[in-house]
């Protein structure tokens, strides 16, 4: 991959490093993100896959990947990556692996793992400056076990364990964790948010990350048709709306210094994003929950004001 930035979707690499025909849900935004990530990373990688939706991609004897794949429990994928990295380094040191064949180590994890169960394991890996890539596909719940609430579930959303009712009509009362800031406090060499609706931005972030040795971390906001409640054909539209409304800022951090890579010229109202999903329908019917809707919009506005990108 050359060092020049990709300028349009026509310049994306034509090579596909993931085979079609997986067991993922129709319209899975995470699968589209993964396809772009593997285009950027190439075949010479070892994937360490934490338990989650993407565990379903590789079911013996079938696999969509062209590379090695290792399955771990939700809490320990970064520890597994440490073991793989150590083994590769020992083989190179003993002359049993050509340094030219050195493989990239890639952790693949959902938000349940990244935001909750494996947070301490990831913190340790960043602290040790482990040379690896970490990709979190964030669908804002435990997607493959009933869409239960996770640390990534947003305020006001309906999940399997936060159903709106008479006593709590708003659904989830908790705010989504800020994983970007948590990771960024470790000052890793490279950290970014990405979206399947912005593949050029995604690819260029991977190209930039290549120059750094150490943790290279990516969080992708991904629409989940069965969990969020929308037609699978609308996945990219939803992913784009989350960026256009300001809910999912596209940004990167190099050694702790944050810059936004895309700022909408005019922010769309958050309601446009919320109304397109069944998981937020209780905020609009049978009665509009004005306080909750106002709170969500104010939360987004406050973020952009704080970053001096909104008047």
Tab-separated table of C-alpha atoms in Angstrom:
chain	number	residue	atom	x	y	z
A	1	UNK	CA	0.000	0.000	0.000
A	2	UNK	CA	1.537	3.338	-1.008
A	3	UNK	CA	1.792	6.281	1.362
A	4	UNK	CA	-0.526	8.607	-0.571
A	5	UNK	CA	-4.056	9.063	0.685
A	6	UNK	CA	-6.973	7.529	-1.172
A	7	UNK	CA	-9.159	10.308	-2.583
A	8	UNK	CA	-12.339	8.485	-3.665
A	9	UNK	CA	-14.115	5.153	-3.345
A	10	UNK	CA	-12.925	4.309	-6.875
A	11	UNK	CA	-9.372	4.083	-5.495
A	12	UNK	CA	-10.156	1.434	-2.863
A	13	UNK	CA	-8.044	-1.725	-3.319
A	14	UNK	CA	-9.925	-4.230	-5.521
A	15	UNK	CA	-8.593	-7.237	-3.581
A	16	UNK	CA	-11.098	-8.945	-1.299
A	17	UNK	CA	-9.586	-10.606	1.773
A	18	UNK	CA	-12.886	-11.956	3.023
A	19	UNK	CA	-15.073	-14.438	1.152
A	20	UNK	CA	-18.825	-13.781	0.689
A	21	UNK	CA	-21.588	-15.990	2.041
A	22	UNK	CA	-21.144	-15.685	5.813
A	23	UNK	CA	-23.665	-16.436	8.553
A	24	UNK	CA	-23.858	-12.739	9.523
A	25	UNK	CA	-27.276	-11.032	9.528
A	26	UNK	CA	-28.429	-9.409	6.291
A	27	UNK	CA	-27.347	-5.783	6.213
A	28	UNK	CA	-24.813	-6.173	9.045
A	29	UNK	CA	-22.873	-2.890	9.189
A	30	UNK	CA	-20.055	-4.623	11.025
A	31	UNK	CA	-19.448	-7.006	8.156
A	32	UNK	CA	-19.068	-4.043	5.779
A	33	UNK	CA	-16.595	-2.397	8.172
A	34	UNK	CA	-14.646	-5.650	8.434
A	35	UNK	CA	-14.498	-5.978	4.653
A	36	UNK	CA	-12.891	-2.527	4.372
A	37	UNK	CA	-10.531	-3.199	7.295
A	38	UNK	CA	-9.281	-6.409	5.666
A	39	UNK	CA	-8.776	-4.583	2.374
A	40	UNK	CA	-6.505	-2.221	4.299
A	41	UNK	CA	-4.693	-4.879	6.348
A	42	UNK	CA	-4.191	-7.478	3.598
A	43	UNK	CA	-3.833	-11.266	3.946
A	44	UNK	CA	-0.739	-11.383	6.154
A	45	UNK	CA	-2.525	-11.121	9.469
A	46	UNK	CA	-3.598	-13.283	12.402
A	47	UNK	CA	-7.081	-12.470	13.696
A	48	UNK	CA	-7.736	-12.968	17.407
A	49	UNK	CA	-11.531	-12.977	17.635
A	50	UNK	CA	-13.250	-12.319	20.964
A	51	UNK	CA	-16.605	-14.060	21.418
A	52	UNK	CA	-19.361	-12.026	19.802
A	53	UNK	CA	-21.369	-11.691	16.579
A	54	UNK	CA	-18.293	-12.321	14.430
A	55	UNK	CA	-17.651	-15.650	16.124
A	56	UNK	CA	-20.399	-16.839	13.771
A	57	UNK	CA	-18.323	-16.008	10.692
A	58	UNK	CA	-16.021	-18.981	11.147
A	59	UNK	CA	-17.873	-22.242	11.757
A	60	UNK	CA	-15.726	-25.348	11.209
A	61	UNK	CA	-14.912	-26.360	8.528
A	62	UNK	CA	-15.975	-23.103	6.855
A	63	UNK	CA	-14.282	-19.694	7.156
A	64	UNK	CA	-14.601	-16.484	5.128
A	65	UNK	CA	-11.048	-15.437	6.041
A	66	UNK	CA	-7.917	-15.936	3.916
A	67	UNK	CA	-5.718	-15.764	7.015
A	68	UNK	CA	-5.245	-17.456	10.381
A	69	UNK	CA	-7.989	-17.050	12.975
A	70	UNK	CA	-7.943	-17.662	16.734
A	71	UNK	CA	-11.033	-17.683	18.929
A	72	UNK	CA	-10.946	-16.459	22.548
A	73	UNK	CA	-13.407	-15.699	25.343
A	74	UNK	CA	-14.801	-12.147	25.492
A	75	UNK	CA	-12.447	-10.941	28.217
A	76	UNK	CA	-9.078	-12.052	26.924
A	77	UNK	CA	-8.580	-11.320	23.192
A	78	UNK	CA	-5.831	-8.702	23.883
A	79	UNK	CA	-4.048	-11.269	26.088
A	80	UNK	CA	-4.368	-13.781	23.239
A	81	UNK	CA	-2.889	-11.196	20.885
A	82	UNK	CA	0.068	-10.789	23.249
A	83	UNK	CA	0.707	-14.540	23.040
A	84	UNK	CA	0.526	-14.556	19.240
A	85	UNK	CA	2.817	-11.523	18.978
A	86	UNK	CA	5.335	-13.105	21.378
A	87	UNK	CA	5.294	-16.383	19.415
A	88	UNK	CA	5.926	-14.567	16.112
A	89	UNK	CA	8.794	-12.575	17.648
A	90	UNK	CA	10.416	-15.767	19.031
A	91	UNK	CA	10.130	-17.540	15.658
A	92	UNK	CA	11.758	-14.568	13.922
A	93	UNK	CA	14.523	-14.428	16.557
A	94	UNK	CA	15.249	-18.164	16.116
A	95	UNK	CA	15.357	-17.809	12.346
A	96	UNK	CA	12.299	-20.017	11.876
A	97	UNK	CA	10.215	-17.208	10.379
A	98	UNK	CA	11.436	-14.820	7.716
A	99	UNK	CA	11.078	-11.240	9.027
A	100	UNK	CA	9.578	-10.421	5.619
A	101	UNK	CA	6.708	-12.813	6.476
A	102	UNK	CA	6.046	-11.058	9.761
A	103	UNK	CA	2.314	-11.107	10.357
A	104	UNK	CA	0.156	-8.311	11.764
A	105	UNK	CA	-1.807	-9.294	14.871
A	106	UNK	CA	-5.424	-8.095	14.814
A	107	UNK	CA	-7.996	-8.252	17.611
A	108	UNK	CA	-11.615	-8.303	16.487
A	109	UNK	CA	-14.182	-7.592	19.224
A	110	UNK	CA	-17.727	-6.344	19.694
A	111	UNK	CA	-18.716	-3.588	22.096
A	112	UNK	CA	-19.665	-6.042	24.850
A	113	UNK	CA	-16.078	-7.171	24.912
A	114	UNK	CA	-14.406	-3.824	24.181
A	115	UNK	CA	-16.494	-1.587	26.467
A	116	UNK	CA	-17.094	-4.072	29.276
A	117	UNK	CA	-15.536	-7.497	29.745
A	118	UNK	CA	-12.134	-6.929	28.111
A	119	UNK	CA	-11.584	-3.299	29.109
A	120	UNK	CA	-8.904	-4.182	31.686
A	121	UNK	CA	-7.235	-6.628	29.299
A	122	UNK	CA	-7.116	-3.964	26.576
A	123	UNK	CA	-5.822	-1.363	29.012
A	124	UNK	CA	-2.993	-3.718	29.919
A	125	UNK	CA	-2.110	-4.336	26.267
A	126	UNK	CA	-2.011	-0.593	25.511
A	127	UNK	CA	0.055	0.006	28.659
A	128	UNK	CA	2.581	-2.653	27.530
A	129	UNK	CA	2.690	-0.980	24.084
A	130	UNK	CA	1.730	-4.269	22.419
A	131	UNK	CA	2.235	-4.013	18.656
A	132	UNK	CA	-1.238	-4.928	17.393
A	133	UNK	CA	-4.399	-3.666	15.704
A	134	UNK	CA	-7.659	-3.616	17.667
A	135	UNK	CA	-10.979	-3.295	15.797
A	136	UNK	CA	-14.179	-2.829	17.815
A	137	UNK	CA	-17.456	-3.246	15.914
A	138	UNK	CA	-19.847	-1.264	18.084
A	139	UNK	CA	-23.536	-2.095	17.578
A	140	UNK	CA	-24.343	-0.732	21.043
A	141	UNK	CA	-25.514	-3.979	22.714
A	142	UNK	CA	-24.769	-7.686	23.127
A	143	UNK	CA	-26.048	-8.368	19.622
A	144	UNK	CA	-25.848	-12.118	19.154
A	145	UNK	CA	-27.389	-13.181	22.469
A	146	UNK	CA	-30.616	-11.157	22.531
A	147	UNK	CA	-29.442	-7.545	22.213
A	148	UNK	CA	-28.933	-6.993	25.936
A	149	UNK	CA	-27.673	-3.658	27.300
A	150	UNK	CA	-23.911	-3.083	27.115
A	151	UNK	CA	-21.652	-0.242	28.200
A	152	UNK	CA	-22.050	1.107	24.660
A	153	UNK	CA	-25.871	1.269	24.700
A	154	UNK	CA	-27.039	4.879	24.367
A	155	UNK	CA	-29.394	6.770	26.661
A	156	UNK	CA	-33.030	6.354	25.622
A	157	UNK	CA	-32.561	3.098	23.709
A	158	UNK	CA	-34.604	-0.064	24.021
A	159	UNK	CA	-32.496	-3.179	24.590
A	160	UNK	CA	-33.338	-6.712	25.693
A	161	UNK	CA	-32.685	-5.723	29.314
A	162	UNK	CA	-33.862	-2.089	29.240
A	163	UNK	CA	-37.399	-2.302	27.825
A	164	UNK	CA	-39.371	0.953	28.218
A	165	UNK	CA	-42.298	0.589	30.603
A	166	UNK	CA	-44.619	2.493	32.901
A	167	UNK	CA	-41.964	3.161	35.551
A	168	UNK	CA	-39.078	3.790	33.116
A	169	UNK	CA	-40.610	4.975	29.827
A	170	UNK	CA	-37.265	6.193	28.441
A	171	UNK	CA	-35.647	2.733	28.192
A	172	UNK	CA	-31.938	2.872	28.993
A	173	UNK	CA	-31.239	5.552	31.594
A	174	UNK	CA	-27.464	5.271	31.317
A	175	UNK	CA	-25.156	7.233	29.025
A	176	UNK	CA	-22.872	5.402	26.620
A	177	UNK	CA	-19.289	5.014	27.889
A	178	UNK	CA	-16.727	7.175	26.125
A	179	UNK	CA	-14.350	4.399	25.053
A	180	UNK	CA	-12.393	6.735	22.785
A	181	UNK	CA	-11.456	8.976	25.729
A	182	UNK	CA	-10.730	5.989	27.996
A	183	UNK	CA	-8.315	4.539	25.448
A	184	UNK	CA	-6.913	7.968	24.590
A	185	UNK	CA	-5.944	8.584	28.226
A	186	UNK	CA	-3.343	5.819	27.653
A	187	UNK	CA	-1.866	7.941	24.803
A	188	UNK	CA	-1.555	5.053	22.310
A	189	UNK	CA	0.401	5.717	19.085
A	190	UNK	CA	-2.800	5.662	17.014
A	191	UNK	CA	-6.544	5.666	17.794
A	192	UNK	CA	-9.501	6.410	15.504
A	193	UNK	CA	-13.248	6.184	15.084
A	194	UNK	CA	-14.496	4.927	11.715
A	195	UNK	CA	-17.777	4.221	9.909
A	196	UNK	CA	-18.775	1.791	7.136
A	197	UNK	CA	-20.478	4.760	5.422
A	198	UNK	CA	-17.116	6.547	5.045
A	199	UNK	CA	-14.767	3.916	3.534
A	200	UNK	CA	-12.253	6.457	2.193
A	201	UNK	CA	-11.834	7.968	5.675
A	202	UNK	CA	-11.510	4.431	7.110
A	203	UNK	CA	-8.885	3.307	4.600
A	204	UNK	CA	-6.760	6.414	5.031
A	205	UNK	CA	-6.772	5.975	8.813
A	206	UNK	CA	-5.400	2.438	8.439
A	207	UNK	CA	-2.747	3.740	6.025
A	208	UNK	CA	-1.704	6.362	8.566
A	209	UNK	CA	-1.674	3.821	11.424
A	210	UNK	CA	0.811	1.596	9.551
A	211	UNK	CA	3.704	3.905	10.408
A	212	UNK	CA	3.341	3.338	14.159
A	213	UNK	CA	4.622	0.412	16.200
A	214	UNK	CA	2.434	-0.307	19.199
A	215	UNK	CA	-1.340	-0.318	19.763
A	216	UNK	CA	-3.426	0.854	16.793
A	217	UNK	CA	-7.070	1.063	17.842
A	218	UNK	CA	-10.257	1.534	15.814
A	219	UNK	CA	-13.877	1.864	16.951
A	220	UNK	CA	-16.520	1.474	14.243
A	221	UNK	CA	-20.138	2.507	14.855
A	222	UNK	CA	-22.191	-0.128	13.074
A	223	UNK	CA	-25.939	-0.343	12.388
A	224	UNK	CA	-27.539	-3.644	13.466
A	225	UNK	CA	-30.812	-4.305	11.542
A	226	UNK	CA	-32.375	-6.873	13.941
A	227	UNK	CA	-31.229	-5.115	17.124
A	228	UNK	CA	-31.950	-1.527	16.099
A	229	UNK	CA	-35.100	-2.407	14.145
A	230	UNK	CA	-34.800	-1.198	10.557
A	231	UNK	CA	-34.762	-2.662	7.061
A	232	UNK	CA	-31.352	-4.235	6.200
A	233	UNK	CA	-31.183	-2.139	3.026
A	234	UNK	CA	-30.883	1.014	5.191
A	235	UNK	CA	-27.637	0.124	7.027
A	236	UNK	CA	-25.353	2.531	5.195
A	237	UNK	CA	-27.988	5.290	5.393
A	238	UNK	CA	-28.180	4.849	9.196
A	239	UNK	CA	-24.381	4.815	9.523
A	240	UNK	CA	-24.185	8.029	7.518
A	241	UNK	CA	-26.962	9.672	9.569
A	242	UNK	CA	-25.124	8.959	12.822
A	243	UNK	CA	-22.192	11.001	11.466
A	244	UNK	CA	-24.313	13.725	9.827
A	245	UNK	CA	-26.244	14.351	13.059
A	246	UNK	CA	-23.013	14.567	15.061
A	247	UNK	CA	-23.762	11.507	17.184
A	248	UNK	CA	-20.696	9.628	15.879
A	249	UNK	CA	-17.752	12.021	15.384
A	250	UNK	CA	-15.101	10.800	12.960
A	251	UNK	CA	-11.732	11.542	14.564
A	252	UNK	CA	-8.259	10.236	15.240
A	253	UNK	CA	-5.626	10.616	17.917
A	254	UNK	CA	-1.853	10.371	17.541
A	255	UNK	CA	-0.075	9.947	20.876
A	256	UNK	CA	-3.074	11.541	22.594
A	257	UNK	CA	-3.553	14.558	20.283
A	258	UNK	CA	-7.088	14.481	18.837
A	259	UNK	CA	-8.208	15.817	15.448
A	260	UNK	CA	-11.559	15.444	13.694
A	261	UNK	CA	-11.317	14.025	10.186
A	262	UNK	CA	-14.820	15.005	9.077
A	263	UNK	CA	-17.144	17.742	10.319
A	264	UNK	CA	-20.593	18.074	8.697
A	265	UNK	CA	-21.108	21.479	7.078
A	266	UNK	CA	-24.608	21.498	8.545
A	267	UNK	CA	-25.656	19.105	11.306
A	268	UNK	CA	-28.931	17.246	10.789
A	269	UNK	CA	-31.359	17.028	13.763
A	270	UNK	CA	-30.762	13.976	15.945
A	271	UNK	CA	-34.474	13.113	15.658
A	272	UNK	CA	-33.909	12.193	12.005
A	273	UNK	CA	-31.563	9.418	13.148
A	274	UNK	CA	-33.695	8.301	16.102
A	275	UNK	CA	-36.967	8.095	14.188
A	276	UNK	CA	-35.477	5.679	11.669
A	277	UNK	CA	-35.073	2.943	14.317
A	278	UNK	CA	-37.539	0.813	16.275
A	279	UNK	CA	-35.294	0.876	19.389
A	280	UNK	CA	-36.114	4.579	19.855
A	281	UNK	CA	-39.796	4.433	18.752
A	282	UNK	CA	-41.034	4.704	22.368
A	283	UNK	CA	-39.577	8.245	22.466
A	284	UNK	CA	-42.143	9.306	19.842
A	285	UNK	CA	-45.268	7.201	20.530
A	286	UNK	CA	-47.781	6.932	22.052
A	287	UNK	CA	-46.486	10.292	23.356
A	288	UNK	CA	-43.379	12.286	22.514
A	289	UNK	CA	-40.879	12.268	25.379
A	290	UNK	CA	-39.726	15.847	24.898
A	291	UNK	CA	-37.316	15.888	27.848
A	292	UNK	CA	-35.476	12.788	26.622
A	293	UNK	CA	-35.290	14.016	23.015
A	294	UNK	CA	-34.050	17.435	24.157
A	295	UNK	CA	-31.455	15.794	26.399
A	296	UNK	CA	-30.046	13.697	23.527
A	297	UNK	CA	-29.810	16.713	21.191
A	298	UNK	CA	-28.159	18.817	23.914
A	299	UNK	CA	-25.630	16.080	24.604
A	300	UNK	CA	-24.577	16.103	20.930
A	301	UNK	CA	-24.489	19.915	20.731
A	302	UNK	CA	-22.409	20.109	23.910
A	303	UNK	CA	-19.778	17.752	22.452
A	304	UNK	CA	-19.286	19.871	19.334
A	305	UNK	CA	-19.330	23.156	21.274
A	306	UNK	CA	-16.672	21.770	23.628
A	307	UNK	CA	-14.522	20.995	20.613
A	308	UNK	CA	-15.205	24.501	19.225
A	309	UNK	CA	-16.682	23.045	16.049
A	310	UNK	CA	-20.217	24.366	16.627
A	311	UNK	CA	-21.169	28.018	17.196
